[in-house]
Amino acid sequence: MLSSTINAAFRASNKRLFTTSAAAAAINRVTVIGGGQMGSGIAQVAATYKHSVTLVDVNQEALDRGKGYITKSLKRVAKKKFEGEQAQSAFVNEVLDRITLSTKPDAAVSKADLVVEAVVENIKVKQDLFAQLAAHAPPTAVLASNTSSLPITKIAEHLKADVKQRFIGLHFFNPVPQMKLVEVVRTEDASKQVVDSAVEFVQAIGKAPALCKDTPGFIVNRLLLPYMMEAIRLLERDVASPRDIDTAMKLGAGYPMGPFELCDYVGLDTIKFIVDGWYREGEGLQGNPLFRPSAKLDELVKNGHLGVKTGKGFYEY
């Protein structure tokens, strides 16, 4: 009886080790789902560091727009790295040649070592997407979400146990080509080998990994959102103007951007979406006054003043 139990446990252990150690293999083929600024940025960086990349979106128009983002960004990089148009063009074309565009996610993930999702911040959309991708990706592929605010565990909750072992968060920062940090988010289910493989990939594409457990906001946003919300409340209490608050934090605390400049850059709709979600249902954050809705923020978003991307937020652009 004991012998058969030990043997069964040994076989199960071997199966787990095979699955996770295989997933820890070197990542060469990367599929990015979502051709917006984040997804295209991730694709650009991975291709720049010699990875074979497939960029996926819902239609050719979205893909062409994503390729446009990448081409424009690569040209800026090339001007800084190379002298002469010929060398610059060669660099741009070399990177672009490593990127394949596709509107067929099932086929695009079929040979991937890593699949990174960078679609809309909607839990149901992400859950449905990963259910589809998991059915077509190799059993060794690492699956990762680039979400900035949604729980990784929640996104993966309907996936099979062996898939959850290969599921993590890879939170890149915008603009991806310039921002060095990537938060590597581990869940209770993710295997150590898969997490290690993800960390190695992040380092291989010239980024700095910060490893953290799956918690609302991870590291950066958990610290940054309360800071930005407190700045907005100072404004609501008429303590100081946005310009003076920004000046104070830049010159007094050494920050490169003030909180209102940062809010406008991030997008006021994005901030509202995250803060409202945490206040309503964030694990350990429900009802926390740090994330209480702001009348000023609500008003700006309602009026379509979302920051830099619309030409007006706390400042006009």
Tab-separated table of C-alpha atoms in Angstrom:
chain	number	residue	atom	x	y	z
A	1	MET	CA	0.000	0.000	0.000
A	2	LEU	CA	2.730	2.443	1.065
A	3	SER	CA	4.911	1.307	-1.833
A	4	SER	CA	2.184	1.956	-4.395
A	5	THR	CA	1.503	5.360	-2.826
A	6	ILE	CA	5.182	6.290	-3.014
A	7	ASN	CA	5.409	5.106	-6.610
A	8	ALA	CA	2.328	7.117	-7.578
A	9	ALA	CA	3.747	10.186	-5.881
A	10	PHE	CA	7.072	9.652	-7.651
A	11	ARG	CA	5.374	9.398	-11.041
A	12	ALA	CA	3.334	12.537	-10.344
A	13	SER	CA	6.493	14.348	-9.255
A	14	ASN	CA	8.292	13.275	-12.406
A	15	LYS	CA	5.388	14.530	-14.499
A	16	ARG	CA	5.476	17.909	-12.794
A	17	LEU	CA	9.241	18.149	-13.173
A	18	PHE	CA	9.030	17.294	-16.859
A	19	THR	CA	6.371	19.919	-17.445
A	20	THR	CA	8.039	22.745	-15.564
A	21	SER	CA	11.644	22.028	-16.537
A	22	ALA	CA	10.622	21.890	-20.184
A	23	ALA	CA	8.896	25.244	-19.789
A	24	ALA	CA	12.100	26.643	-18.306
A	25	ALA	CA	13.911	26.069	-21.620
A	26	ALA	CA	15.327	29.068	-23.452
A	27	ILE	CA	12.720	31.401	-24.919
A	28	ASN	CA	13.317	32.056	-28.611
A	29	ARG	CA	9.867	32.315	-30.221
A	30	VAL	CA	7.603	35.002	-28.775
A	31	THR	CA	3.971	35.658	-29.658
A	32	VAL	CA	2.461	38.977	-28.581
A	33	ILE	CA	-1.331	39.286	-28.553
A	34	GLY	CA	-2.408	42.898	-29.079
A	35	GLY	CA	-0.795	45.363	-31.460
A	36	GLY	CA	-1.395	48.573	-29.522
A	37	GLN	CA	1.402	50.686	-28.088
A	38	MET	CA	2.221	48.195	-25.342
A	39	GLY	CA	2.046	45.087	-27.512
A	40	SER	CA	3.972	46.640	-30.379
A	41	GLY	CA	6.591	47.900	-27.923
A	42	ILE	CA	7.057	44.417	-26.467
A	43	ALA	CA	7.310	42.960	-29.976
A	44	GLN	CA	9.889	45.579	-30.957
A	45	VAL	CA	12.133	44.943	-27.980
A	46	ALA	CA	11.977	41.152	-28.299
A	47	ALA	CA	12.799	41.348	-32.021
A	48	THR	CA	15.621	43.825	-31.389
A	49	TYR	CA	17.254	41.199	-29.161
A	50	LYS	CA	17.131	38.530	-31.889
A	51	HIS	CA	13.893	36.776	-30.916
A	52	SER	CA	11.474	35.534	-33.544
A	53	VAL	CA	8.235	37.439	-32.899
A	54	THR	CA	4.648	37.079	-34.066
A	55	LEU	CA	2.402	40.077	-33.417
A	56	VAL	CA	-1.326	39.289	-33.371
A	57	ASP	CA	-4.365	41.550	-33.588
A	58	VAL	CA	-7.978	41.342	-34.718
A	59	ASN	CA	-7.537	42.782	-38.224
A	60	GLN	CA	-4.914	43.940	-40.698
A	61	GLU	CA	-5.634	47.606	-40.006
A	62	ALA	CA	-4.695	47.169	-36.337
A	63	LEU	CA	-1.574	45.241	-37.316
A	64	ASP	CA	-0.506	47.903	-39.808
A	65	ARG	CA	-0.968	50.526	-37.110
A	66	GLY	CA	1.147	48.455	-34.718
A	67	LYS	CA	3.853	48.004	-37.343
A	68	GLY	CA	3.760	51.757	-37.830
A	69	TYR	CA	4.434	52.303	-34.117
A	70	ILE	CA	7.361	49.891	-34.293
A	71	THR	CA	8.849	51.394	-37.465
A	72	LYS	CA	8.668	54.940	-36.112
A	73	SER	CA	10.260	53.887	-32.825
A	74	LEU	CA	13.008	51.893	-34.552
A	75	LYS	CA	13.908	54.864	-36.743
A	76	ARG	CA	14.406	56.981	-33.620
A	77	VAL	CA	16.634	54.290	-32.121
A	78	ALA	CA	18.587	53.911	-35.360
A	79	LYS	CA	19.369	57.637	-35.547
A	80	LYS	CA	20.927	57.448	-32.085
A	81	LYS	CA	22.872	54.225	-32.711
A	82	PHE	CA	24.100	54.556	-36.287
A	83	GLU	CA	25.546	57.160	-38.604
A	84	GLY	CA	24.279	57.303	-42.156
A	85	GLU	CA	20.929	56.402	-43.662
A	86	GLN	CA	22.132	53.057	-45.030
A	87	ALA	CA	23.159	51.722	-41.619
A	88	GLN	CA	20.009	53.090	-40.050
A	89	SER	CA	17.747	51.481	-42.654
A	90	ALA	CA	19.602	48.176	-42.369
A	91	PHE	CA	18.995	48.110	-38.616
A	92	VAL	CA	15.293	48.934	-38.962
A	93	ASN	CA	14.747	46.331	-41.677
A	94	GLU	CA	16.680	43.667	-39.780
A	95	VAL	CA	14.445	44.041	-36.718
A	96	LEU	CA	11.237	44.247	-38.760
A	97	ASP	CA	12.208	41.048	-40.607
A	98	ARG	CA	12.000	39.187	-37.294
A	99	ILE	CA	8.379	40.239	-36.770
A	100	THR	CA	5.513	38.366	-38.408
A	101	LEU	CA	2.022	39.857	-38.405
A	102	SER	CA	-1.019	37.627	-37.926
A	103	THR	CA	-4.769	37.800	-37.402
A	104	LYS	CA	-4.920	34.109	-36.406
A	105	PRO	CA	-4.050	33.706	-32.712
A	106	ASP	CA	-4.456	29.917	-32.642
A	107	ALA	CA	-1.842	29.386	-35.340
A	108	ALA	CA	0.367	32.185	-33.990
A	109	VAL	CA	0.827	30.519	-30.604
A	110	SER	CA	1.209	26.952	-31.887
A	111	LYS	CA	5.024	27.046	-31.824
A	112	ALA	CA	5.585	29.783	-29.241
A	113	ASP	CA	7.961	29.505	-26.297
A	114	LEU	CA	6.342	32.559	-24.702
A	115	VAL	CA	2.920	34.142	-25.237
A	116	VAL	CA	2.428	37.679	-23.902
A	117	GLU	CA	-1.075	39.171	-23.826
A	118	ALA	CA	-1.406	42.954	-24.102
A	119	VAL	CA	-5.102	43.533	-24.773
A	120	VAL	CA	-7.805	45.639	-23.103
A	121	GLU	CA	-7.927	45.671	-19.274
A	122	ASN	CA	-11.044	43.534	-19.000
A	123	ILE	CA	-10.939	40.389	-16.882
A	124	LYS	CA	-13.493	38.460	-18.941
A	125	VAL	CA	-11.758	39.282	-22.218
A	126	LYS	CA	-8.433	38.096	-20.836
A	127	GLN	CA	-9.904	34.924	-19.319
A	128	ASP	CA	-11.604	33.964	-22.577
A	129	LEU	CA	-8.479	34.756	-24.581
A	130	PHE	CA	-6.201	32.593	-22.457
A	131	ALA	CA	-8.685	29.716	-22.485
A	132	GLN	CA	-8.428	29.825	-26.277
A	133	LEU	CA	-4.646	30.255	-26.388
A	134	ALA	CA	-3.949	27.493	-23.862
A	135	ALA	CA	-5.739	25.006	-26.114
A	136	HIS	CA	-3.390	25.748	-29.027
A	137	ALA	CA	-0.067	26.706	-27.429
A	138	PRO	CA	2.585	24.012	-26.833
A	139	PRO	CA	2.412	22.327	-23.402
A	140	THR	CA	5.774	23.893	-22.594
A	141	ALA	CA	4.888	27.487	-23.522
A	142	VAL	CA	5.003	30.168	-20.841
A	143	LEU	CA	1.793	32.237	-20.813
A	144	ALA	CA	1.967	35.790	-19.504
A	145	SER	CA	-0.350	38.768	-19.071
A	146	ASN	CA	0.889	42.340	-19.321
A	147	THR	CA	-1.965	43.606	-17.131
A	148	SER	CA	-1.107	46.554	-14.899
A	149	SER	CA	-3.939	46.153	-12.401
A	150	LEU	CA	-5.868	42.879	-12.710
A	151	PRO	CA	-4.977	39.889	-10.509
A	152	ILE	CA	-2.935	37.315	-12.413
A	153	THR	CA	-4.523	34.508	-10.378
A	154	LYS	CA	-7.994	35.740	-11.335
A	155	ILE	CA	-7.133	35.819	-15.037
A	156	ALA	CA	-5.937	32.206	-14.820
A	157	GLU	CA	-8.618	30.863	-12.485
A	158	HIS	CA	-10.464	28.783	-15.124
A	159	LEU	CA	-7.342	27.261	-16.680
A	160	LYS	CA	-6.215	23.690	-16.052
A	161	ALA	CA	-3.768	23.049	-13.221
A	162	ASP	CA	-0.831	22.306	-15.520
A	163	VAL	CA	-1.458	25.548	-17.436
A	164	LYS	CA	-1.560	27.554	-14.200
A	165	GLN	CA	1.966	26.295	-13.495
A	166	ARG	CA	3.066	28.107	-16.665
A	167	PHE	CA	1.050	31.298	-16.123
A	168	ILE	CA	2.642	34.510	-14.827
A	169	GLY	CA	2.486	38.277	-15.127
A	170	LEU	CA	5.006	40.229	-17.217
A	171	HIS	CA	4.186	43.877	-16.627
A	172	PHE	CA	6.101	46.103	-19.036
A	173	PHE	CA	6.013	49.886	-18.730
A	174	ASN	CA	5.154	52.451	-21.388
A	175	PRO	CA	6.984	53.331	-23.578
A	176	VAL	CA	8.383	49.804	-23.626
A	177	PRO	CA	11.531	50.506	-25.692
A	178	GLN	CA	12.648	53.184	-23.216
A	179	MET	CA	11.465	51.848	-19.852
A	180	LYS	CA	13.908	49.363	-18.311
A	181	LEU	CA	11.650	47.777	-15.703
A	182	VAL	CA	9.513	44.662	-16.085
A	183	GLU	CA	7.589	43.368	-13.080
A	184	VAL	CA	7.629	39.554	-13.086
A	185	VAL	CA	4.528	38.519	-11.147
A	186	ARG	CA	4.382	35.043	-9.672
A	187	THR	CA	1.226	33.305	-8.504
A	188	GLU	CA	0.944	30.518	-5.936
A	189	ASP	CA	0.546	28.063	-8.822
A	190	ALA	CA	3.421	29.186	-11.033
A	191	SER	CA	6.431	26.887	-10.969
A	192	LYS	CA	9.858	28.174	-9.968
A	193	GLN	CA	11.299	27.007	-13.277
A	194	VAL	CA	8.791	29.048	-15.251
A	195	VAL	CA	9.397	32.149	-13.136
A	196	ASP	CA	13.158	31.707	-13.552
A	197	SER	CA	12.708	31.324	-17.311
A	198	ALA	CA	10.692	34.556	-17.421
A	199	VAL	CA	13.340	36.415	-15.438
A	200	GLU	CA	16.026	35.174	-17.830
A	201	PHE	CA	13.958	36.323	-20.804
A	202	VAL	CA	13.500	39.799	-19.322
A	203	GLN	CA	17.249	40.078	-18.799
A	204	ALA	CA	17.902	38.751	-22.309
A	205	ILE	CA	15.929	41.630	-23.853
A	206	GLY	CA	17.887	44.244	-21.931
A	207	LYS	CA	15.343	44.883	-19.203
A	208	ALA	CA	15.594	44.782	-15.408
A	209	PRO	CA	13.214	42.299	-13.752
A	210	ALA	CA	11.535	43.023	-10.407
A	211	LEU	CA	10.039	39.837	-8.980
A	212	CYS	CA	6.899	40.117	-6.868
A	213	LYS	CA	3.912	38.091	-5.719
A	214	ASP	CA	0.475	38.530	-7.222
A	215	THR	CA	-1.021	41.454	-5.308
A	216	PRO	CA	-3.129	44.442	-6.439
A	217	GLY	CA	-0.922	46.881	-8.335
A	218	PHE	CA	2.154	44.676	-7.951
A	219	ILE	CA	4.978	47.037	-6.841
A	220	VAL	CA	4.987	50.231	-8.884
A	221	ASN	CA	1.278	50.936	-9.222
A	222	ARG	CA	0.596	49.973	-5.608
A	223	LEU	CA	2.936	52.768	-4.541
A	224	LEU	CA	2.262	55.169	-7.407
A	225	LEU	CA	-1.550	55.285	-7.413
A	226	PRO	CA	-1.910	56.444	-3.775
A	227	TYR	CA	0.687	59.134	-4.479
A	228	MET	CA	-1.205	60.430	-7.511
A	229	MET	CA	-4.565	60.270	-5.727
A	230	GLU	CA	-3.222	62.214	-2.751
A	231	ALA	CA	-1.985	64.904	-5.143
A	232	ILE	CA	-5.480	65.156	-6.648
A	233	ARG	CA	-6.988	65.479	-3.152
A	234	LEU	CA	-4.566	68.325	-2.372
A	235	LEU	CA	-5.931	70.053	-5.462
A	236	GLU	CA	-9.536	69.350	-4.426
A	237	ARG	CA	-8.833	70.898	-1.006
A	238	ASP	CA	-7.354	73.950	-2.786
A	239	VAL	CA	-4.013	73.464	-1.035
A	240	ALA	CA	-2.017	74.283	-4.174
A	241	SER	CA	-2.264	74.333	-7.965
A	242	PRO	CA	-1.196	71.383	-10.141
A	243	ARG	CA	1.818	73.376	-11.342
A	244	ASP	CA	2.965	74.197	-7.818
A	245	ILE	CA	2.456	70.635	-6.598
A	246	ASP	CA	4.444	69.312	-9.556
A	247	THR	CA	7.207	71.856	-8.971
A	248	ALA	CA	7.369	70.965	-5.295
A	249	MET	CA	7.757	67.233	-5.974
A	250	LYS	CA	10.301	67.687	-8.755
A	251	LEU	CA	12.519	70.146	-6.900
A	252	GLY	CA	11.829	69.007	-3.340
A	253	ALA	CA	11.744	65.232	-3.797
A	254	GLY	CA	13.878	64.897	-6.916
A	255	TYR	CA	11.135	63.282	-9.020
A	256	PRO	CA	11.592	63.638	-12.806
A	257	MET	CA	7.861	64.329	-13.258
A	258	GLY	CA	5.303	65.822	-10.918
A	259	PRO	CA	2.172	63.815	-10.021
A	260	PHE	CA	-0.121	65.773	-12.351
A	261	GLU	CA	2.282	65.525	-15.270
A	262	LEU	CA	2.434	61.805	-14.588
A	263	CYS	CA	-1.359	61.489	-14.347
A	264	ASP	CA	-1.768	63.153	-17.728
A	265	TYR	CA	0.907	60.946	-19.253
A	266	VAL	CA	-0.568	57.699	-17.881
A	267	GLY	CA	-4.120	58.670	-18.842
A	268	LEU	CA	-6.811	59.809	-16.422
A	269	ASP	CA	-9.228	57.135	-17.624
A	270	THR	CA	-6.639	54.472	-16.850
A	271	ILE	CA	-6.092	55.838	-13.347
A	272	LYS	CA	-9.829	56.010	-12.679
A	273	PHE	CA	-10.348	52.456	-13.956
A	274	ILE	CA	-7.671	51.044	-11.658
A	275	VAL	CA	-8.577	53.051	-8.554
A	276	ASP	CA	-12.316	52.415	-8.857
A	277	GLY	CA	-11.686	48.691	-9.285
A	278	TRP	CA	-9.443	48.499	-6.249
A	279	TYR	CA	-11.893	50.490	-4.118
A	280	ARG	CA	-14.787	48.188	-5.083
A	281	GLU	CA	-13.124	44.784	-5.109
A	282	GLY	CA	-9.341	44.913	-4.768
A	283	GLU	CA	-8.079	42.183	-2.456
A	284	GLY	CA	-7.493	43.850	0.907
A	285	LEU	CA	-8.256	47.274	-0.584
A	286	GLN	CA	-12.077	47.446	-0.630
A	287	GLY	CA	-13.206	50.724	0.883
A	288	ASN	CA	-9.645	51.896	1.535
A	289	PRO	CA	-9.759	55.730	1.688
A	290	LEU	CA	-6.524	55.883	-0.319
A	291	PHE	CA	-8.528	54.771	-3.342
A	292	ARG	CA	-11.800	56.585	-2.670
A	293	PRO	CA	-13.240	57.990	-5.930
A	294	SER	CA	-12.277	61.578	-6.707
A	295	ALA	CA	-14.879	64.080	-7.898
A	296	LYS	CA	-12.222	66.025	-9.820
A	297	LEU	CA	-10.925	62.929	-11.586
A	298	ASP	CA	-14.460	61.756	-12.365
A	299	GLU	CA	-15.319	65.140	-13.877
A	300	LEU	CA	-12.271	65.221	-16.153
A	301	VAL	CA	-12.864	61.698	-17.421
A	302	LYS	CA	-16.576	62.354	-17.980
A	303	ASN	CA	-15.690	65.388	-20.110
A	304	GLY	CA	-13.193	63.410	-22.168
A	305	HIS	CA	-10.148	65.216	-20.782
A	306	LEU	CA	-7.896	62.178	-20.368
A	307	GLY	CA	-4.463	63.787	-20.479
A	308	VAL	CA	-1.778	63.895	-23.162
A	309	LYS	CA	-3.607	61.506	-25.503
A	310	THR	CA	-6.615	63.843	-25.821
A	311	GLY	CA	-4.697	67.122	-25.613
A	312	LYS	CA	-6.122	68.093	-22.239
A	313	GLY	CA	-6.155	66.723	-18.699
A	314	PHE	CA	-4.869	68.608	-15.689
A	315	TYR	CA	-2.849	70.553	-18.291
A	316	GLU	CA	-3.462	71.494	-21.919
A	317	TYR	CA	-1.135	70.104	-24.604
